[in-house]
């Protein structure tokens, strides 16, 4: 049995796409288990950039099976577009290389309309969602009112459920949110068209994964977003609507806890966040601007500038515990070249109390004071370096200090966006 989970330990955008793409070389199957097209993983291979939102980041490796498991909420329109683009690039040539769970929930046009309208009404207090309908779709799932792929496969069931759901949503949209109601026939026609394209991929992915794991195939579970965006453990209410922690693999892919062998946590060498919500180590001046510019810190899905700040060991420590992280991959360390001094947050302080782990209250999070430690920076360009020994001594010190503060060994360091721009300290993952 050989399975590995990859999760982000910050607020998403940690560079999971690149790490999964690299690890996928060793894996047979790559699985998405939560989230939806709010994720956007950027892959750079041979200088060419590909963004995937729903299909696992391992898709660029030929012959690997990609699974969209039951915990994912799927916008079929986005998925069809993604399949088309990838097929034009020569990927997914065979239908058996993509599997979609029959119990995954469908994002419907009214979910997106509700998401966007609610954000507009929230004004200053908005969450800063991606506007992809993620929250409203998970709400319907929990309210037992959602539409799933298994419904879509049956014309009669789907049209009936859609009619019922749309009647309620249109009342909500027009009466409460003051939006234009949506048209039934148009949605039905579009979704039946998507169905015709996607039906060949729909299957019982939980059972498929069980059989494959039992026969020793290597399975990589690819998390989306990050631990601080987890609906239970993140900076609520400024979170996404799914569980993003490693434990969500069990429910989100329908596998047993004993079937998980290892967890890799992905962290940037600094911190970023998109959307609203507390961010204790955020930088507002020129240092934050430098990180944003050098790191190209703009959202993959929405293009929004990401908020940037120092590395936060409280965040990483909390996430390491919640996920059972065995090793870290530290990404974008090259972006920190040129700072004479770097700061790392080791703990927080609020009203005389010291916090080594994330406090639950959004109020405390907004007002606490980060406790910083200063470390000497480095000026060298790191992107061409391929071994730990060749890194400047201060870079190595920075990495070692993070390992100490979080109590997790770093297994991989990313020094650039390309697949090859990577230092593998412990080369195998399975
Ligand atoms: P939602 O997931 O679209 O509902 O957005 C909720 C919050 O999660 C917002 O702050 C988003 O910016 C954030 N978010 C969602 N997906 C991602 C992601 O893939 N990376 C980073 N932030 C994300």
Short mmCIF file of N, CA, C and O and ligand atoms in Angstrom, two decimals, residues 11-14 16 36-41 115 119 127-136 224-226 229 237-242 273-277 301-302 304 306, ligand 1:
data_model
loop_
_atom_site.label_atom_id
_atom_site.label_comp_id
_atom_site.label_asym_id
_atom_site.label_seq_id
_atom_site.Cartn_x
_atom_site.Cartn_y
_atom_site.Cartn_z
N UNK A 11 -2.52 29.56 3.26
CA UNK A 11 -3.84 29.95 2.76
C UNK A 11 -4.00 29.62 1.28
O UNK A 11 -4.66 30.36 0.55
N UNK A 12 -3.41 28.54 0.85
CA UNK A 12 -3.49 28.18 -0.56
C UNK A 12 -2.38 28.83 -1.37
O UNK A 12 -1.59 29.62 -0.84
N UNK A 13 -2.28 28.41 -2.63
CA UNK A 13 -1.28 28.96 -3.56
C UNK A 13 0.15 28.69 -3.09
O UNK A 13 1.06 29.47 -3.38
N UNK A 14 0.36 27.59 -2.40
CA UNK A 14 1.71 27.29 -1.88
C UNK A 14 2.63 26.71 -2.96
O UNK A 14 3.83 26.51 -2.70
N UNK A 16 1.44 23.89 -4.78
CA UNK A 16 1.11 22.45 -4.74
C UNK A 16 1.14 21.85 -6.14
O UNK A 16 1.54 20.72 -6.32
N UNK A 36 -13.03 22.82 -5.74
CA UNK A 36 -13.55 22.76 -7.11
C UNK A 36 -12.71 23.65 -7.99
O UNK A 36 -11.48 23.70 -7.82
N UNK A 37 -13.38 24.39 -8.87
CA UNK A 37 -12.60 25.24 -9.78
C UNK A 37 -12.22 26.57 -9.13
O UNK A 37 -11.81 27.51 -9.82
N UNK A 38 -12.33 26.65 -7.80
CA UNK A 38 -11.74 27.78 -7.08
C UNK A 38 -10.22 27.60 -7.04
O UNK A 38 -9.48 28.55 -6.85
N UNK A 39 -9.76 26.36 -7.20
CA UNK A 39 -8.33 26.08 -7.23
C UNK A 39 -7.80 26.41 -8.62
O UNK A 39 -8.53 26.35 -9.60
N UNK A 40 -6.54 26.77 -8.70
CA UNK A 40 -5.93 26.99 -10.00
C UNK A 40 -4.47 26.64 -9.85
O UNK A 40 -3.73 27.35 -9.20
N UNK A 41 -4.09 25.51 -10.37
CA UNK A 41 -2.70 25.08 -10.21
C UNK A 41 -1.92 25.35 -11.49
O UNK A 41 -2.29 24.91 -12.56
N UNK A 115 -23.40 33.02 -5.24
CA UNK A 115 -22.07 33.33 -4.69
C UNK A 115 -21.72 34.80 -4.98
O UNK A 115 -21.37 35.59 -4.07
N UNK A 119 -21.74 38.10 -2.26
CA UNK A 119 -20.51 38.86 -2.04
C UNK A 119 -20.76 40.35 -2.25
O UNK A 119 -20.27 41.19 -1.50
N UNK A 127 -16.16 38.03 1.80
CA UNK A 127 -15.14 37.00 2.05
C UNK A 127 -14.04 37.09 1.00
O UNK A 127 -12.90 36.74 1.24
N UNK A 128 -14.43 37.60 -0.16
CA UNK A 128 -13.46 37.62 -1.28
C UNK A 128 -13.41 36.27 -1.94
O UNK A 128 -12.34 35.77 -2.27
N UNK A 129 -14.58 35.64 -2.14
CA UNK A 129 -14.60 34.31 -2.77
C UNK A 129 -14.14 34.40 -4.22
O UNK A 129 -14.04 35.50 -4.78
N UNK A 130 -13.93 33.25 -4.81
CA UNK A 130 -13.51 33.23 -6.21
C UNK A 130 -14.71 33.40 -7.15
O UNK A 130 -14.54 33.46 -8.36
N UNK A 131 -15.90 33.41 -6.58
CA UNK A 131 -17.11 33.59 -7.39
C UNK A 131 -17.46 32.38 -8.24
O UNK A 131 -18.20 32.48 -9.22
N UNK A 132 -16.93 31.23 -7.87
CA UNK A 132 -17.15 30.01 -8.67
C UNK A 132 -18.32 29.16 -8.18
O UNK A 132 -18.50 28.02 -8.61
N UNK A 133 -19.03 29.66 -7.17
CA UNK A 133 -20.20 28.91 -6.69
C UNK A 133 -19.87 27.81 -5.70
O UNK A 133 -20.70 26.93 -5.43
N UNK A 134 -18.67 27.85 -5.15
CA UNK A 134 -18.22 26.76 -4.27
C UNK A 134 -19.09 26.66 -3.01
O UNK A 134 -19.62 25.59 -2.69
N UNK A 135 -19.22 27.77 -2.29
CA UNK A 135 -19.98 27.76 -1.03
C UNK A 135 -21.42 27.30 -1.24
O UNK A 135 -21.87 26.34 -0.59
N UNK A 136 -22.17 27.93 -2.14
CA UNK A 136 -23.55 27.52 -2.35
C UNK A 136 -23.70 26.05 -2.77
O UNK A 136 -24.69 25.40 -2.44
N UNK A 224 -6.36 20.90 -2.48
CA UNK A 224 -6.51 22.23 -3.06
C UNK A 224 -6.71 23.22 -1.91
O UNK A 224 -7.03 22.82 -0.80
N UNK A 225 -6.51 24.50 -2.19
CA UNK A 225 -6.52 25.54 -1.16
C UNK A 225 -5.46 25.22 -0.10
O UNK A 225 -4.49 24.56 -0.40
N UNK A 226 -5.68 25.64 1.15
CA UNK A 226 -4.66 25.39 2.18
C UNK A 226 -5.34 25.18 3.51
O UNK A 226 -6.55 25.44 3.67
N UNK A 229 -7.55 27.67 5.14
CA UNK A 229 -8.84 27.91 4.48
C UNK A 229 -9.82 26.78 4.77
O UNK A 229 -10.93 26.75 4.22
N UNK A 237 -14.75 33.18 9.51
CA UNK A 237 -15.46 32.73 8.31
C UNK A 237 -14.71 32.99 7.00
O UNK A 237 -15.27 32.76 5.93
N UNK A 238 -13.47 33.44 7.08
CA UNK A 238 -12.73 33.74 5.86
C UNK A 238 -12.02 32.48 5.38
O UNK A 238 -10.78 32.38 5.45
N UNK A 239 -12.81 31.53 4.95
CA UNK A 239 -12.31 30.22 4.57
C UNK A 239 -13.06 29.77 3.32
O UNK A 239 -14.00 30.43 2.89
N UNK A 240 -12.69 28.62 2.79
CA UNK A 240 -13.48 28.03 1.71
C UNK A 240 -14.51 27.10 2.36
O UNK A 240 -14.55 26.97 3.58
N UNK A 241 -15.33 26.44 1.56
CA UNK A 241 -16.44 25.69 2.15
C UNK A 241 -16.18 24.19 2.24
O UNK A 241 -17.12 23.42 2.43
N UNK A 242 -14.92 23.78 2.12
CA UNK A 242 -14.63 22.35 2.26
C UNK A 242 -13.56 22.13 3.31
O UNK A 242 -12.90 23.08 3.73
N UNK A 273 -1.85 35.36 0.85
CA UNK A 273 -3.28 35.07 1.02
C UNK A 273 -4.03 35.90 -0.02
O UNK A 273 -3.67 37.05 -0.28
N UNK A 274 -5.08 35.32 -0.62
CA UNK A 274 -5.97 36.12 -1.48
C UNK A 274 -7.32 36.21 -0.79
O UNK A 274 -7.70 35.32 -0.05
N UNK A 275 -8.04 37.25 -1.06
CA UNK A 275 -9.34 37.42 -0.42
C UNK A 275 -9.16 38.06 0.95
O UNK A 275 -8.05 38.40 1.37
N UNK A 276 -10.29 38.20 1.66
CA UNK A 276 -10.26 38.90 2.94
C UNK A 276 -9.86 37.96 4.06
O UNK A 276 -9.70 36.77 3.86
N UNK A 277 -9.74 38.54 5.26
CA UNK A 277 -9.50 37.72 6.46
C UNK A 277 -8.16 37.98 7.10
O UNK A 277 -7.28 38.59 6.50
N UNK A 301 -6.83 32.06 -10.55
CA UNK A 301 -8.23 31.98 -10.98
C UNK A 301 -8.81 33.37 -11.22
O UNK A 301 -9.47 33.62 -12.22
N UNK A 302 -8.52 34.31 -10.32
CA UNK A 302 -9.18 35.61 -10.40
C UNK A 302 -8.25 36.74 -10.84
O UNK A 302 -8.71 37.84 -11.12
N UNK A 304 -6.41 38.41 -8.97
CA UNK A 304 -6.27 39.42 -7.91
C UNK A 304 -4.84 39.43 -7.36
O UNK A 304 -4.24 38.36 -7.21
N UNK A 306 -2.11 39.05 -4.73
CA UNK A 306 -2.12 38.34 -3.44
C UNK A 306 -1.49 39.21 -2.37
O UNK A 306 -0.55 39.96 -2.64
P1 LIG B 1 -14.29 30.24 -2.32
O1 LIG B 1 -13.53 28.97 -2.13
O2 LIG B 1 -14.38 30.67 -3.76
O3 LIG B 1 -15.62 30.21 -1.63
O4 LIG B 1 -13.48 31.43 -1.59
C1 LIG B 1 -13.31 31.46 -0.19
C2 LIG B 1 -11.93 31.97 0.20
O5 LIG B 1 -10.96 31.00 -0.15
C3 LIG B 1 -11.51 33.26 -0.50
O6 LIG B 1 -10.70 34.02 0.37
C4 LIG B 1 -10.67 32.76 -1.66
O7 LIG B 1 -9.76 33.74 -2.10
C5 LIG B 1 -9.98 31.58 -1.01
N1 LIG B 1 -9.57 30.56 -1.98
C6 LIG B 1 -10.34 29.65 -2.60
N2 LIG B 1 -9.62 28.86 -3.41
C7 LIG B 1 -8.35 29.27 -3.28
C8 LIG B 1 -7.11 28.80 -3.85
O8 LIG B 1 -7.04 27.84 -4.62
N3 LIG B 1 -6.00 29.49 -3.46
C9 LIG B 1 -6.06 30.51 -2.58
N4 LIG B 1 -7.17 30.97 -2.03
C10 LIG B 1 -8.31 30.35 -2.37
#
